[in-house]
Amino acid sequence: MQRGYRGIKYTLFICCYIFWVISAALIAVGIYAKIAKEKDVVDTLTVDPALLLIVVGSVTFLITFLGCFGALRNATCLLKTFLGILMSVLVLQIGAGVGGFLFTDVVMERTEKLMMKAIIDYREDQDLENAIDFIQKKFQCCGVENYKDWSQNVYFKCSDTNPSLEACGVPFSCCVRLMNQTVLNTMCGYGKQQREEHLAKQSIFTTGCLQKIIWWAKNNLLLVAGLTASLLLLEVLMICLAAAQICWIKKVQQQKTEQATRNKWQRKDSYWYPAFAKFDEE
């Protein structure tokens, strides 16, 4: 019986500890990226990857710390708080998934606006710029709907009054990488917005990233579903372990209370002589 309790306790501790270490690493990376930036950069949660890492890491760090310390010290108060927060997060995740399925058009519209906002702030934040470049290289895409979305950015705006050297261009991450190319041509996207799609397609990706990401998600539906299900199952596992440890602690406390009550009455009974006791003097 004691082995089962220890198994529950240390399994919960190890699960929380792993996420605790990961969240601490996220916070460290986010703080380092934030310090390394310039002073006048974008400081918005939706378009600042460094700030997003710090916030997500801090929330996860706090939640998993409650689980770690509560499991290790058998603190029912911390375990109950951890259990309540984790159940709330699980309900919100399930609600977000159901809402996203029922209101797909609204979600897609909001996602498109968010991605367009990121394009507008492309040169304002180094981390955001690197993130967009990575996505465009990874999914072989350019812009949100198509390559001409880059005209929304002040540096790439296709206008006769735009003094930028990158006017009517696209970032180098939109360019098609030639075979055996060893030197990266950062000017390969210059002037590509002025070309028609069938001509621009020869040197840059013209399909938007939103469409490519949707295609990737559909083609890798089993992978996405598997990762999502694994995360939810892990959360359910930690919820069950926390609930089991709380029940076990309460059971032990109840047994101790009952034992203390029995000992108390036994001590009281010892004050009285048994009935019909013999008091013969020697």
mmCIF file of C-alpha atoms in Angstrom:
data_model
loop_
_atom_site.group_PDB
_atom_site.id
_atom_site.type_symbol
_atom_site.label_atom_id
_atom_site.label_comp_id
_atom_site.label_asym_id
_atom_site.label_seq_id
_atom_site.Cartn_x
_atom_site.Cartn_y
_atom_site.Cartn_z
ATOM 1 C CA MET A 1 0.000 0.000 0.000
ATOM 2 C CA GLN A 2 2.861 2.330 0.862
ATOM 3 C CA ARG A 3 4.580 1.472 -2.429
ATOM 4 C CA GLY A 4 1.504 2.512 -4.389
ATOM 5 C CA TYR A 5 1.416 5.861 -2.641
ATOM 6 C CA ARG A 6 5.114 6.468 -3.311
ATOM 7 C CA GLY A 7 4.609 5.546 -6.968
ATOM 8 C CA ILE A 8 1.822 8.129 -7.332
ATOM 9 C CA LYS A 9 3.790 10.778 -5.434
ATOM 10 C CA TYR A 10 7.062 10.483 -7.330
ATOM 11 C CA THR A 11 5.435 9.985 -10.739
ATOM 12 C CA LEU A 12 3.585 13.280 -10.258
ATOM 13 C CA PHE A 13 6.770 14.933 -9.017
ATOM 14 C CA ILE A 14 8.815 13.761 -12.031
ATOM 15 C CA CYS A 15 6.147 14.894 -14.547
ATOM 16 C CA CYS A 16 5.902 18.326 -12.931
ATOM 17 C CA TYR A 17 9.688 18.582 -12.599
ATOM 18 C CA ILE A 18 10.232 17.973 -16.327
ATOM 19 C CA PHE A 19 7.792 20.737 -17.268
ATOM 20 C CA TRP A 20 9.281 22.934 -14.528
ATOM 21 C CA VAL A 21 12.764 22.660 -16.078
ATOM 22 C CA ILE A 22 11.403 23.262 -19.590
ATOM 23 C CA SER A 23 9.513 26.367 -18.441
ATOM 24 C CA ALA A 24 12.645 27.700 -16.710
ATOM 25 C CA ALA A 25 14.555 27.249 -19.979
ATOM 26 C CA LEU A 26 11.821 29.123 -21.889
ATOM 27 C CA ILE A 27 12.034 32.020 -19.426
ATOM 28 C CA ALA A 28 15.833 32.133 -19.726
ATOM 29 C CA VAL A 29 15.709 32.151 -23.538
ATOM 30 C CA GLY A 30 12.997 34.821 -23.552
ATOM 31 C CA ILE A 31 14.892 37.081 -21.129
ATOM 32 C CA TYR A 32 18.117 36.662 -23.087
ATOM 33 C CA ALA A 33 16.347 37.531 -26.352
ATOM 34 C CA LYS A 34 14.661 40.517 -24.715
ATOM 35 C CA ILE A 35 17.924 41.885 -23.318
ATOM 36 C CA ALA A 36 19.707 41.366 -26.641
ATOM 37 C CA LYS A 37 17.151 43.509 -28.480
ATOM 38 C CA GLU A 38 17.371 47.182 -29.155
ATOM 39 C CA LYS A 39 15.493 49.624 -26.923
ATOM 40 C CA ASP A 40 12.886 50.768 -29.468
ATOM 41 C CA VAL A 41 11.450 47.432 -30.520
ATOM 42 C CA VAL A 42 7.907 46.091 -30.612
ATOM 43 C CA ASP A 43 6.729 45.154 -27.124
ATOM 44 C CA THR A 44 3.399 43.478 -27.828
ATOM 45 C CA LEU A 45 2.547 39.961 -26.687
ATOM 46 C CA THR A 46 0.934 38.949 -29.978
ATOM 47 C CA VAL A 47 3.923 39.858 -32.171
ATOM 48 C CA ASP A 48 6.892 39.633 -29.785
ATOM 49 C CA PRO A 49 8.228 36.038 -29.572
ATOM 50 C CA ALA A 50 10.578 36.886 -26.678
ATOM 51 C CA LEU A 51 7.767 38.330 -24.562
ATOM 52 C CA LEU A 52 5.540 35.382 -25.459
ATOM 53 C CA LEU A 53 8.232 32.949 -24.260
ATOM 54 C CA ILE A 54 8.587 34.810 -20.965
ATOM 55 C CA VAL A 55 4.825 34.890 -20.284
ATOM 56 C CA VAL A 56 4.172 31.246 -21.244
ATOM 57 C CA GLY A 57 7.278 30.080 -19.384
ATOM 58 C CA SER A 58 6.381 32.041 -16.245
ATOM 59 C CA VAL A 59 2.805 30.700 -16.103
ATOM 60 C CA THR A 60 3.999 27.114 -16.670
ATOM 61 C CA PHE A 61 6.794 27.583 -14.111
ATOM 62 C CA LEU A 62 4.330 28.698 -11.434
ATOM 63 C CA ILE A 63 1.842 25.897 -12.102
ATOM 64 C CA THR A 64 4.464 23.127 -12.172
ATOM 65 C CA PHE A 65 6.188 24.527 -9.077
ATOM 66 C CA LEU A 66 2.933 24.081 -7.162
ATOM 67 C CA GLY A 67 2.751 20.487 -8.397
ATOM 68 C CA CYS A 68 6.402 19.709 -7.586
ATOM 69 C CA PHE A 69 6.425 21.197 -4.099
ATOM 70 C CA GLY A 70 2.944 19.947 -3.257
ATOM 71 C CA ALA A 71 3.755 16.376 -4.317
ATOM 72 C CA LEU A 72 7.111 16.318 -2.531
ATOM 73 C CA ARG A 73 5.884 17.840 0.736
ATOM 74 C CA ASN A 74 2.432 16.207 0.749
ATOM 75 C CA ALA A 75 0.882 19.686 0.928
ATOM 76 C CA THR A 76 -2.815 19.248 0.141
ATOM 77 C CA CYS A 77 -3.340 23.010 -0.178
ATOM 78 C CA LEU A 78 -0.759 23.287 -2.987
ATOM 79 C CA LEU A 79 -1.973 20.090 -4.621
ATOM 80 C CA LYS A 80 -5.565 21.353 -4.629
ATOM 81 C CA THR A 81 -4.447 24.650 -6.181
ATOM 82 C CA PHE A 82 -2.405 22.759 -8.796
ATOM 83 C CA LEU A 83 -5.355 20.459 -9.498
ATOM 84 C CA GLY A 84 -7.795 23.366 -9.878
ATOM 85 C CA ILE A 85 -5.528 25.321 -12.235
ATOM 86 C CA LEU A 86 -4.762 22.255 -14.348
ATOM 87 C CA MET A 87 -8.452 21.359 -14.668
ATOM 88 C CA SER A 88 -9.240 24.956 -15.672
ATOM 89 C CA VAL A 89 -6.498 24.869 -18.326
ATOM 90 C CA LEU A 90 -7.810 21.542 -19.639
ATOM 91 C CA VAL A 91 -11.373 22.868 -19.872
ATOM 92 C CA LEU A 92 -10.134 26.014 -21.665
ATOM 93 C CA GLN A 93 -8.138 23.927 -24.138
ATOM 94 C CA ILE A 94 -11.106 21.700 -24.914
ATOM 95 C CA GLY A 95 -13.356 24.761 -25.175
ATOM 96 C CA ALA A 96 -10.906 26.469 -27.522
ATOM 97 C CA GLY A 97 -10.746 23.351 -29.709
ATOM 98 C CA VAL A 98 -14.531 23.039 -29.903
ATOM 99 C CA GLY A 99 -14.916 26.782 -30.509
ATOM 100 C CA GLY A 100 -12.266 26.720 -33.220
ATOM 101 C CA PHE A 101 -14.090 23.854 -34.936
ATOM 102 C CA LEU A 102 -17.495 25.538 -34.723
ATOM 103 C CA PHE A 103 -16.265 29.021 -35.684
ATOM 104 C CA THR A 104 -13.582 28.161 -38.223
ATOM 105 C CA ASP A 105 -14.229 31.259 -40.340
ATOM 106 C CA VAL A 106 -13.789 33.614 -37.372
ATOM 107 C CA VAL A 107 -10.584 31.842 -36.303
ATOM 108 C CA MET A 108 -9.156 32.021 -39.811
ATOM 109 C CA GLU A 109 -10.023 35.718 -40.055
ATOM 110 C CA ARG A 110 -8.336 36.502 -36.728
ATOM 111 C CA THR A 111 -5.297 34.415 -37.690
ATOM 112 C CA GLU A 112 -4.994 36.248 -40.995
ATOM 113 C CA LYS A 113 -5.140 39.639 -39.246
ATOM 114 C CA LEU A 114 -2.502 38.524 -36.748
ATOM 115 C CA MET A 115 -0.173 37.303 -39.503
ATOM 116 C CA MET A 116 -0.685 40.528 -41.458
ATOM 117 C CA LYS A 117 0.185 42.511 -38.322
ATOM 118 C CA ALA A 118 3.396 40.499 -38.063
ATOM 119 C CA ILE A 119 4.273 41.396 -41.670
ATOM 120 C CA ILE A 120 3.687 45.095 -40.942
ATOM 121 C CA ASP A 121 6.075 44.924 -37.950
ATOM 122 C CA TYR A 122 8.618 42.729 -39.782
ATOM 123 C CA ARG A 123 11.564 45.126 -39.513
ATOM 124 C CA GLU A 124 10.637 46.405 -36.044
ATOM 125 C CA ASP A 125 11.602 43.274 -34.100
ATOM 126 C CA GLN A 126 14.581 41.016 -34.817
ATOM 127 C CA ASP A 127 12.971 37.948 -33.223
ATOM 128 C CA LEU A 128 9.775 38.481 -35.199
ATOM 129 C CA GLU A 129 11.801 38.901 -38.375
ATOM 130 C CA ASN A 130 13.672 35.646 -37.735
ATOM 131 C CA ALA A 131 10.405 33.829 -36.961
ATOM 132 C CA ILE A 132 8.776 34.987 -40.211
ATOM 133 C CA ASP A 133 11.871 34.090 -42.228
ATOM 134 C CA PHE A 134 11.904 30.628 -40.659
ATOM 135 C CA ILE A 135 8.213 30.049 -41.478
ATOM 136 C CA GLN A 136 8.609 31.219 -45.085
ATOM 137 C CA LYS A 137 11.650 28.986 -45.589
ATOM 138 C CA LYS A 138 10.092 25.991 -43.819
ATOM 139 C CA PHE A 139 6.756 26.085 -45.662
ATOM 140 C CA GLN A 140 8.130 27.593 -48.890
ATOM 141 C CA CYS A 141 5.640 30.433 -48.861
ATOM 142 C CA CYS A 142 5.576 34.218 -49.055
ATOM 143 C CA GLY A 143 3.193 36.639 -47.332
ATOM 144 C CA VAL A 144 -0.175 35.718 -45.867
ATOM 145 C CA GLU A 145 -2.369 35.207 -48.944
ATOM 146 C CA ASN A 146 0.315 35.753 -51.587
ATOM 147 C CA TYR A 147 3.678 37.467 -52.153
ATOM 148 C CA LYS A 148 2.081 40.885 -52.791
ATOM 149 C CA ASP A 149 1.019 41.097 -49.130
ATOM 150 C CA TRP A 150 4.519 42.430 -48.445
ATOM 151 C CA SER A 151 3.378 45.737 -49.863
ATOM 152 C CA GLN A 152 1.730 46.264 -46.450
ATOM 153 C CA ASN A 153 5.184 46.691 -44.957
ATOM 154 C CA VAL A 154 6.608 50.202 -45.184
ATOM 155 C CA TYR A 155 9.980 48.946 -46.438
ATOM 156 C CA PHE A 156 8.533 46.697 -49.163
ATOM 157 C CA LYS A 157 5.595 48.897 -50.145
ATOM 158 C CA CYS A 158 5.257 49.063 -53.898
ATOM 159 C CA SER A 159 4.963 52.802 -54.480
ATOM 160 C CA ASP A 160 6.793 55.394 -56.555
ATOM 161 C CA THR A 161 7.198 57.550 -53.445
ATOM 162 C CA ASN A 162 8.830 54.783 -51.400
ATOM 163 C CA PRO A 163 12.563 55.633 -51.064
ATOM 164 C CA SER A 164 13.474 52.181 -49.708
ATOM 165 C CA LEU A 165 15.828 50.012 -51.766
ATOM 166 C CA GLU A 166 13.506 47.085 -51.004
ATOM 167 C CA ALA A 167 10.438 48.820 -52.486
ATOM 168 C CA CYS A 168 8.256 46.403 -54.492
ATOM 169 C CA GLY A 169 10.371 43.543 -53.193
ATOM 170 C CA VAL A 170 10.000 40.632 -50.798
ATOM 171 C CA PRO A 171 12.339 39.262 -48.087
ATOM 172 C CA PHE A 172 15.098 36.886 -49.120
ATOM 173 C CA SER A 173 13.293 34.057 -47.271
ATOM 174 C CA CYS A 174 10.706 34.065 -50.072
ATOM 175 C CA CYS A 175 13.329 33.187 -52.678
ATOM 176 C CA VAL A 176 13.577 29.756 -54.259
ATOM 177 C CA ARG A 177 16.873 28.197 -53.199
ATOM 178 C CA LEU A 178 18.807 27.025 -56.209
ATOM 179 C CA MET A 179 20.513 23.640 -56.186
ATOM 180 C CA ASN A 180 24.160 23.694 -55.105
ATOM 181 C CA GLN A 181 23.797 27.330 -54.049
ATOM 182 C CA THR A 182 26.396 28.066 -51.361
ATOM 183 C CA VAL A 183 26.238 31.876 -51.138
ATOM 184 C CA LEU A 184 22.904 33.384 -50.049
ATOM 185 C CA ASN A 185 21.703 36.215 -52.274
ATOM 186 C CA THR A 186 19.850 38.556 -49.889
ATOM 187 C CA MET A 187 18.791 40.778 -52.817
ATOM 188 C CA CYS A 188 17.005 38.001 -54.718
ATOM 189 C CA GLY A 189 13.562 39.356 -53.784
ATOM 190 C CA TYR A 190 14.065 42.915 -55.047
ATOM 191 C CA GLY A 191 11.328 44.136 -57.412
ATOM 192 C CA LYS A 192 9.456 40.823 -57.480
ATOM 193 C CA GLN A 193 6.063 42.364 -56.604
ATOM 194 C CA GLN A 194 6.080 44.127 -59.971
ATOM 195 C CA ARG A 195 6.125 40.807 -61.781
ATOM 196 C CA GLU A 196 3.109 38.677 -62.599
ATOM 197 C CA GLU A 197 2.710 35.515 -60.582
ATOM 198 C CA HIS A 198 3.749 33.122 -63.350
ATOM 199 C CA LEU A 199 6.978 35.095 -63.828
ATOM 200 C CA ALA A 200 7.680 35.711 -60.152
ATOM 201 C CA LYS A 201 7.181 31.991 -59.429
ATOM 202 C CA GLN A 202 10.430 31.251 -61.224
ATOM 203 C CA SER A 203 12.501 32.906 -58.511
ATOM 204 C CA ILE A 204 10.280 33.270 -55.393
ATOM 205 C CA PHE A 205 7.489 31.414 -53.633
ATOM 206 C CA THR A 206 4.183 33.065 -54.450
ATOM 207 C CA THR A 207 1.715 31.047 -52.350
ATOM 208 C CA GLY A 208 0.725 32.572 -49.005
ATOM 209 C CA CYS A 209 1.876 31.029 -45.721
ATOM 210 C CA LEU A 210 -1.639 30.724 -44.297
ATOM 211 C CA GLN A 211 -2.677 28.393 -47.080
ATOM 212 C CA LYS A 212 0.552 26.394 -46.855
ATOM 213 C CA ILE A 213 0.212 25.947 -43.092
ATOM 214 C CA ILE A 214 -3.375 24.706 -43.540
ATOM 215 C CA TRP A 215 -2.205 22.259 -46.206
ATOM 216 C CA TRP A 216 0.565 21.014 -43.918
ATOM 217 C CA ALA A 217 -1.885 20.543 -41.020
ATOM 218 C CA LYS A 218 -4.290 18.561 -43.241
ATOM 219 C CA ASN A 219 -1.503 16.382 -44.667
ATOM 220 C CA ASN A 220 -0.113 15.748 -41.170
ATOM 221 C CA LEU A 221 -3.456 15.410 -39.430
ATOM 222 C CA LEU A 222 -2.436 12.249 -37.571
ATOM 223 C CA LEU A 223 0.732 13.909 -36.280
ATOM 224 C CA VAL A 224 -1.110 17.041 -35.121
ATOM 225 C CA ALA A 225 -3.897 14.977 -33.552
ATOM 226 C CA GLY A 226 -1.353 12.699 -31.882
ATOM 227 C CA LEU A 227 0.607 15.574 -30.346
ATOM 228 C CA THR A 228 -2.583 17.272 -29.153
ATOM 229 C CA ALA A 229 -3.960 14.053 -27.689
ATOM 230 C CA SER A 230 -0.626 13.309 -25.975
ATOM 231 C CA LEU A 231 -0.614 16.719 -24.318
ATOM 232 C CA LEU A 232 -4.218 16.341 -23.140
ATOM 233 C CA LEU A 233 -3.585 12.809 -21.860
ATOM 234 C CA LEU A 234 -0.526 14.003 -19.957
ATOM 235 C CA GLU A 235 -2.593 16.734 -18.335
ATOM 236 C CA VAL A 236 -5.331 14.207 -17.466
ATOM 237 C CA LEU A 237 -2.653 11.900 -16.008
ATOM 238 C CA MET A 238 -1.284 14.660 -13.763
ATOM 239 C CA ILE A 239 -4.837 15.584 -12.703
ATOM 240 C CA CYS A 240 -5.549 11.963 -11.743
ATOM 241 C CA LEU A 241 -2.224 11.629 -9.899
ATOM 242 C CA ALA A 242 -2.804 14.863 -7.957
ATOM 243 C CA ALA A 243 -6.363 13.808 -7.059
ATOM 244 C CA ALA A 244 -5.148 10.352 -5.985
ATOM 245 C CA GLN A 245 -2.412 11.802 -3.780
ATOM 246 C CA ILE A 246 -4.873 14.219 -2.145
ATOM 247 C CA CYS A 247 -7.274 11.347 -1.412
ATOM 248 C CA TRP A 248 -4.449 9.230 -0.016
ATOM 249 C CA ILE A 249 -3.211 12.041 2.250
ATOM 250 C CA LYS A 250 -6.751 12.663 3.509
ATOM 251 C CA LYS A 251 -7.178 8.934 4.179
ATOM 252 C CA VAL A 252 -3.946 8.778 6.187
ATOM 253 C CA GLN A 253 -4.894 11.916 8.123
ATOM 254 C CA GLN A 254 -8.321 10.438 8.890
ATOM 255 C CA GLN A 255 -6.737 7.201 10.095
ATOM 256 C CA LYS A 256 -4.353 9.130 12.332
ATOM 257 C CA THR A 257 -7.245 11.153 13.739
ATOM 258 C CA GLU A 258 -9.239 8.000 14.454
ATOM 259 C CA GLN A 259 -6.206 6.339 16.042
ATOM 260 C CA ALA A 260 -5.573 9.406 18.204
ATOM 261 C CA THR A 261 -9.242 9.382 19.297
ATOM 262 C CA ARG A 262 -9.052 5.683 20.203
ATOM 263 C CA ASN A 263 -5.821 6.242 22.160
ATOM 264 C CA LYS A 264 -7.454 9.152 23.981
ATOM 265 C CA TRP A 265 -10.414 7.032 25.085
ATOM 266 C CA GLN A 266 -8.113 4.201 26.055
ATOM 267 C CA ARG A 267 -6.164 6.588 28.310
ATOM 268 C CA LYS A 268 -9.441 7.804 29.857
ATOM 269 C CA ASP A 269 -10.592 4.210 30.466
ATOM 270 C CA SER A 270 -7.330 3.464 32.265
ATOM 271 C CA TYR A 271 -8.269 6.032 34.924
ATOM 272 C CA TRP A 272 -11.197 3.844 36.066
ATOM 273 C CA TYR A 273 -10.988 0.512 37.781
ATOM 274 C CA PRO A 274 -12.664 -2.395 36.152
ATOM 275 C CA ALA A 275 -16.056 -3.364 37.452
ATOM 276 C CA PHE A 276 -16.060 -5.873 40.321
ATOM 277 C CA ALA A 277 -12.373 -5.394 40.909
ATOM 278 C CA LYS A 278 -10.991 -7.002 44.069
ATOM 279 C CA PHE A 279 -9.254 -4.678 46.528
ATOM 280 C CA ASP A 280 -8.000 -7.206 49.030
ATOM 281 C CA GLU A 281 -5.397 -5.815 51.315
ATOM 282 C CA GLU A 282 -2.309 -7.856 51.739
#
